[in-house]
């Protein structure tokens, strides 16, 4: 079975541009998570969906960030406008069960560089 | 701010030595998970602990959940070069947090 799929794997963009990161969770998983990882701040949970509904978006840094999950097999994380401090690795993860996070399966990540 | 802290932040060991990382939460956790992230890779789920005082083993790895469900540890016996990576705990309380991670280097 395919794992969590993320695209693109690498993204380099200029400050002010819009960036869209994509994720396809494992089929049958009910929960989807977006994380950001940097050396300074470690692994941060940005937003969590359960059955396509956003449950906790308290980790979303600011209004420039938005996430959607239009169906069970696709989610996007958009940054508009992007800034250099958004440079990080963004991971998507999915989980097979319910409200409380259980074992999470991470995608390979998108390495974003904003110049 | 960060509610799940791990120590040490970095650990260098000679191959064959033991290694332990500790995870501490400011709040009681309903469960705790451990993940391993190889350099350049993504976190991979290792195990979940749910019960107070629970101990689980995976070959050379021993995981423990504290009696108060506020701390946990991961112990690796006789490290190998394949153990290199960053080990994260992740706890569920009111919210879900990843710990700060412990980066393990194994010197052959």
Short mmCIF file of C-alpha atoms in Angstrom, two decimals:
data_model
loop_
_atom_site.label_atom_id
_atom_site.label_comp_id
_atom_site.label_asym_id
_atom_site.label_seq_id
_atom_site.Cartn_x
_atom_site.Cartn_y
_atom_site.Cartn_z
CA UNK A 1 0.00 0.00 0.00
CA UNK A 2 1.15 3.54 -0.68
CA UNK A 3 2.02 5.63 2.30
CA UNK A 4 1.21 9.28 2.77
CA UNK A 5 2.04 11.18 -0.40
CA UNK A 6 3.19 14.78 -0.39
CA UNK A 7 3.96 17.13 -3.24
CA UNK A 8 6.07 18.87 -4.13
CA UNK A 9 9.08 17.39 -2.32
CA UNK A 10 11.00 20.63 -2.67
CA UNK A 11 9.76 24.15 -3.26
CA UNK A 12 11.81 27.29 -3.69
CA UNK A 13 9.92 30.53 -3.99
CA UNK A 14 10.38 34.23 -3.57
CA UNK A 15 8.99 36.21 -0.71
CA UNK A 16 5.44 37.35 -1.38
CA UNK A 17 4.53 34.41 -3.59
CA UNK A 18 1.74 31.98 -2.84
CA UNK A 19 2.75 28.44 -1.94
CA UNK A 20 0.47 25.41 -1.95
CA UNK A 21 1.52 22.12 -0.41
CA UNK A 22 -0.44 18.96 -1.12
CA UNK A 23 -1.09 15.77 0.77
CA UNK A 24 -2.80 12.47 0.05
CA UNK A 25 -3.36 10.49 3.25
CA UNK A 26 -3.38 6.72 3.51
CA UNK A 27 -6.69 5.36 2.26
CA UNK A 28 -9.11 4.68 5.09
CA UNK A 29 -7.41 6.94 7.61
CA UNK A 30 -9.80 9.32 9.40
CA UNK A 31 -7.37 11.90 10.70
CA UNK A 32 -4.89 14.16 8.95
CA UNK A 33 -2.23 16.40 10.45
CA UNK A 34 0.00 19.15 9.11
CA UNK A 35 3.32 19.77 10.87
CA UNK A 36 6.18 22.20 10.41
CA UNK A 37 9.73 21.30 11.42
CA UNK A 38 12.59 23.73 11.93
CA UNK A 39 15.81 23.56 13.90
CA UNK A 40 14.69 26.41 16.12
CA UNK A 41 11.14 25.32 16.91
CA UNK A 42 11.25 21.57 16.38
CA UNK A 43 8.17 19.72 15.18
CA UNK A 44 5.05 21.85 15.50
CA UNK A 45 1.47 20.72 14.90
CA UNK A 46 -0.21 23.29 12.65
CA UNK A 47 -3.68 21.83 12.13
CA UNK A 48 -5.55 18.59 12.62
CA UNK A 49 -8.55 17.29 10.64
CA UNK A 50 -10.87 14.48 11.62
CA UNK A 51 -13.24 13.14 8.96
CA UNK A 52 -12.31 16.14 6.77
CA UNK A 53 -13.34 18.66 9.45
CA UNK A 54 -10.72 20.94 11.02
CA UNK A 55 -10.65 20.11 14.74
CA UNK A 56 -7.68 22.07 16.06
CA UNK A 57 -6.01 24.88 14.12
CA UNK A 58 -4.46 26.59 17.13
CA UNK A 59 -1.01 25.88 15.76
CA UNK A 60 -1.53 27.79 12.53
CA UNK A 61 0.93 30.67 12.81
CA UNK A 62 -1.16 33.46 11.36
CA UNK A 63 -3.73 34.38 8.75
CA UNK A 64 -1.24 33.84 5.96
CA UNK A 65 -1.63 30.11 6.54
CA UNK A 66 -4.75 28.19 5.55
CA UNK A 67 -5.53 24.51 5.20
CA UNK A 68 -8.35 22.65 3.54
CA UNK A 69 -9.49 19.07 3.25
CA UNK A 70 -12.19 18.94 0.57
CA UNK A 71 -12.42 15.15 0.70
CA UNK A 72 -10.98 12.16 2.50
CA UNK A 73 -8.14 11.70 0.05
CA UNK A 74 -6.72 15.20 -0.34
CA UNK A 75 -5.57 18.15 1.73
CA UNK A 76 -3.75 21.39 1.00
CA UNK A 77 -1.75 23.81 3.10
CA UNK A 78 -1.48 27.27 1.57
CA UNK A 79 0.78 30.13 2.53
CA UNK A 80 -0.06 33.51 1.07
CA UNK A 81 2.01 35.62 0.97
CA UNK A 82 5.08 33.59 1.85
CA UNK A 83 7.92 35.01 3.96
CA UNK A 84 11.52 33.83 4.52
CA UNK A 85 10.67 32.76 8.08
CA UNK A 86 8.25 30.20 6.61
CA UNK A 87 11.22 28.20 5.34
CA UNK A 88 10.93 24.75 6.92
CA UNK A 89 10.07 21.14 6.22
CA UNK A 90 6.31 20.64 6.18
CA UNK A 91 5.05 17.17 6.99
CA UNK A 92 1.62 15.72 6.48
CA UNK A 93 0.62 12.71 8.57
CA UNK A 94 -2.48 10.54 8.74
CA UNK A 95 -3.90 8.35 11.44
CA UNK A 96 -6.34 5.47 11.23
CA UNK A 97 -8.52 6.21 14.23
CA UNK A 98 -10.77 8.67 15.96
CA UNK A 99 -10.52 11.97 17.78
CA UNK A 100 -7.47 11.35 19.94
CA UNK A 101 -4.30 11.07 17.91
CA UNK A 102 -3.06 7.52 17.68
CA UNK A 103 -0.17 6.23 15.66
CA UNK A 104 0.59 8.65 12.89
CA UNK A 105 2.07 7.86 9.52
CA UNK A 106 4.16 10.67 8.12
CA UNK A 107 4.74 11.58 4.53
CA UNK A 108 8.23 12.34 3.21
CA UNK A 109 7.75 16.08 3.71
CA UNK A 110 8.02 19.19 1.56
CA UNK A 111 11.15 21.25 2.03
CA UNK A 112 10.14 24.89 1.52
CA UNK A 113 12.67 27.62 0.97
CA UNK A 114 11.45 31.20 0.73
CA UNK A 115 14.07 33.66 -0.48
CA UNK B 1 4.79 27.03 24.62
CA UNK B 2 6.31 23.59 24.48
CA UNK B 3 4.82 21.34 27.14
CA UNK B 4 6.76 18.15 26.42
CA UNK B 5 10.47 18.39 27.06
CA UNK B 6 13.11 15.79 26.31
CA UNK B 7 16.60 15.37 27.68
CA UNK B 8 19.27 15.22 26.60
CA UNK B 9 19.03 17.25 23.42
CA UNK B 10 22.06 15.49 21.94
CA UNK B 11 23.84 12.26 22.84
CA UNK B 12 26.99 10.76 21.37
CA UNK B 13 27.74 7.16 22.28
CA UNK B 14 30.26 4.54 21.25
CA UNK B 15 28.73 1.64 19.42
CA UNK B 16 27.78 -0.97 21.98
CA UNK B 17 27.04 1.50 24.75
CA UNK B 18 23.55 2.00 26.12
CA UNK B 19 21.43 5.10 25.50
CA UNK B 20 18.46 6.61 27.34
CA UNK B 21 16.25 9.59 26.50
CA UNK B 22 13.75 11.05 28.92
CA UNK B 23 10.46 12.77 28.17
CA UNK B 24 8.71 15.04 30.68
CA UNK B 25 5.31 16.67 30.45
CA UNK B 26 3.89 19.52 32.51
CA UNK B 27 0.47 17.90 32.38
CA UNK B 28 -0.88 14.38 32.77
CA UNK B 29 -0.95 12.52 29.48
CA UNK B 30 -3.60 10.10 28.30
CA UNK B 31 -1.03 8.27 26.24
CA UNK B 32 2.48 8.70 24.89
CA UNK B 33 4.00 7.75 21.58
CA UNK B 34 7.60 7.41 20.46
CA UNK B 35 8.91 8.16 16.98
CA UNK B 36 12.29 7.88 15.28
CA UNK B 37 13.46 10.23 12.55
CA UNK B 38 16.55 9.32 10.56
CA UNK B 39 18.67 12.21 9.23
CA UNK B 40 16.88 13.68 6.21
CA UNK B 41 13.87 11.45 6.80
CA UNK B 42 10.45 11.67 8.35
CA UNK B 43 9.25 10.57 11.79
CA UNK B 44 8.37 6.90 11.98
CA UNK B 45 6.06 5.55 14.67
CA UNK B 46 7.72 3.14 17.09
CA UNK B 47 5.25 2.46 19.90
CA UNK B 48 2.41 3.79 22.03
CA UNK B 49 2.04 3.49 25.81
CA UNK B 50 -1.30 4.01 27.51
CA UNK B 51 -1.27 2.57 31.02
CA UNK B 52 0.38 4.03 34.09
CA UNK B 53 3.72 2.29 34.72
CA UNK B 54 3.55 0.43 31.42
CA UNK B 55 6.75 -1.08 30.02
CA UNK B 56 7.11 -2.35 26.49
CA UNK B 57 10.07 -3.84 24.68
CA UNK B 58 11.04 -4.00 21.04
CA UNK B 59 14.24 -6.02 20.69
CA UNK B 60 16.94 -3.72 22.15
CA UNK B 61 14.50 -0.87 22.85
CA UNK B 62 12.64 -0.55 26.17
CA UNK B 63 9.89 2.02 26.61
CA UNK B 64 8.42 3.05 29.95
CA UNK B 65 5.48 5.25 30.93
CA UNK B 66 5.68 6.82 34.40
CA UNK B 67 3.28 6.02 37.20
CA UNK B 68 1.93 9.58 37.17
CA UNK B 69 1.67 9.52 33.36
CA UNK B 70 3.77 12.68 33.13
CA UNK B 71 7.03 11.16 32.01
CA UNK B 72 8.41 8.45 29.81
CA UNK B 73 11.74 7.00 28.79
CA UNK B 74 13.28 5.12 25.91
CA UNK B 75 16.32 2.96 26.59
CA UNK B 76 18.43 1.34 23.88
CA UNK B 77 20.73 -1.48 24.92
CA UNK B 78 24.03 -1.97 23.06
CA UNK B 79 23.55 0.73 20.44
CA UNK B 80 24.29 0.05 16.79
CA UNK B 81 25.02 2.48 13.98
CA UNK B 82 21.50 1.83 12.65
CA UNK B 83 20.12 3.48 15.80
CA UNK B 84 21.34 6.89 14.62
CA UNK B 85 18.58 9.48 14.42
CA UNK B 86 16.37 11.73 16.48
CA UNK B 87 13.94 10.15 18.91
CA UNK B 88 10.76 12.03 19.71
CA UNK B 89 8.12 11.40 22.29
CA UNK B 90 4.63 12.73 21.60
CA UNK B 91 1.96 13.12 24.22
CA UNK B 92 -1.80 13.49 24.25
CA UNK B 93 -3.32 15.56 27.00
CA UNK B 94 -5.63 18.47 26.30
CA UNK B 95 -3.68 18.84 23.08
CA UNK B 96 -1.12 16.81 21.22
CA UNK B 97 2.55 17.77 21.42
CA UNK B 98 5.76 16.39 20.08
CA UNK B 99 8.71 16.56 22.42
CA UNK B 100 11.85 18.49 21.62
CA UNK B 101 13.66 15.33 20.53
CA UNK B 102 16.98 13.70 21.37
CA UNK B 103 19.51 13.40 18.57
CA UNK B 104 21.58 10.21 18.88
CA UNK B 105 24.95 9.78 17.23
CA UNK B 106 26.60 6.37 17.39
CA UNK B 107 30.34 6.30 16.88
CA UNK B 108 31.54 3.06 15.30
#
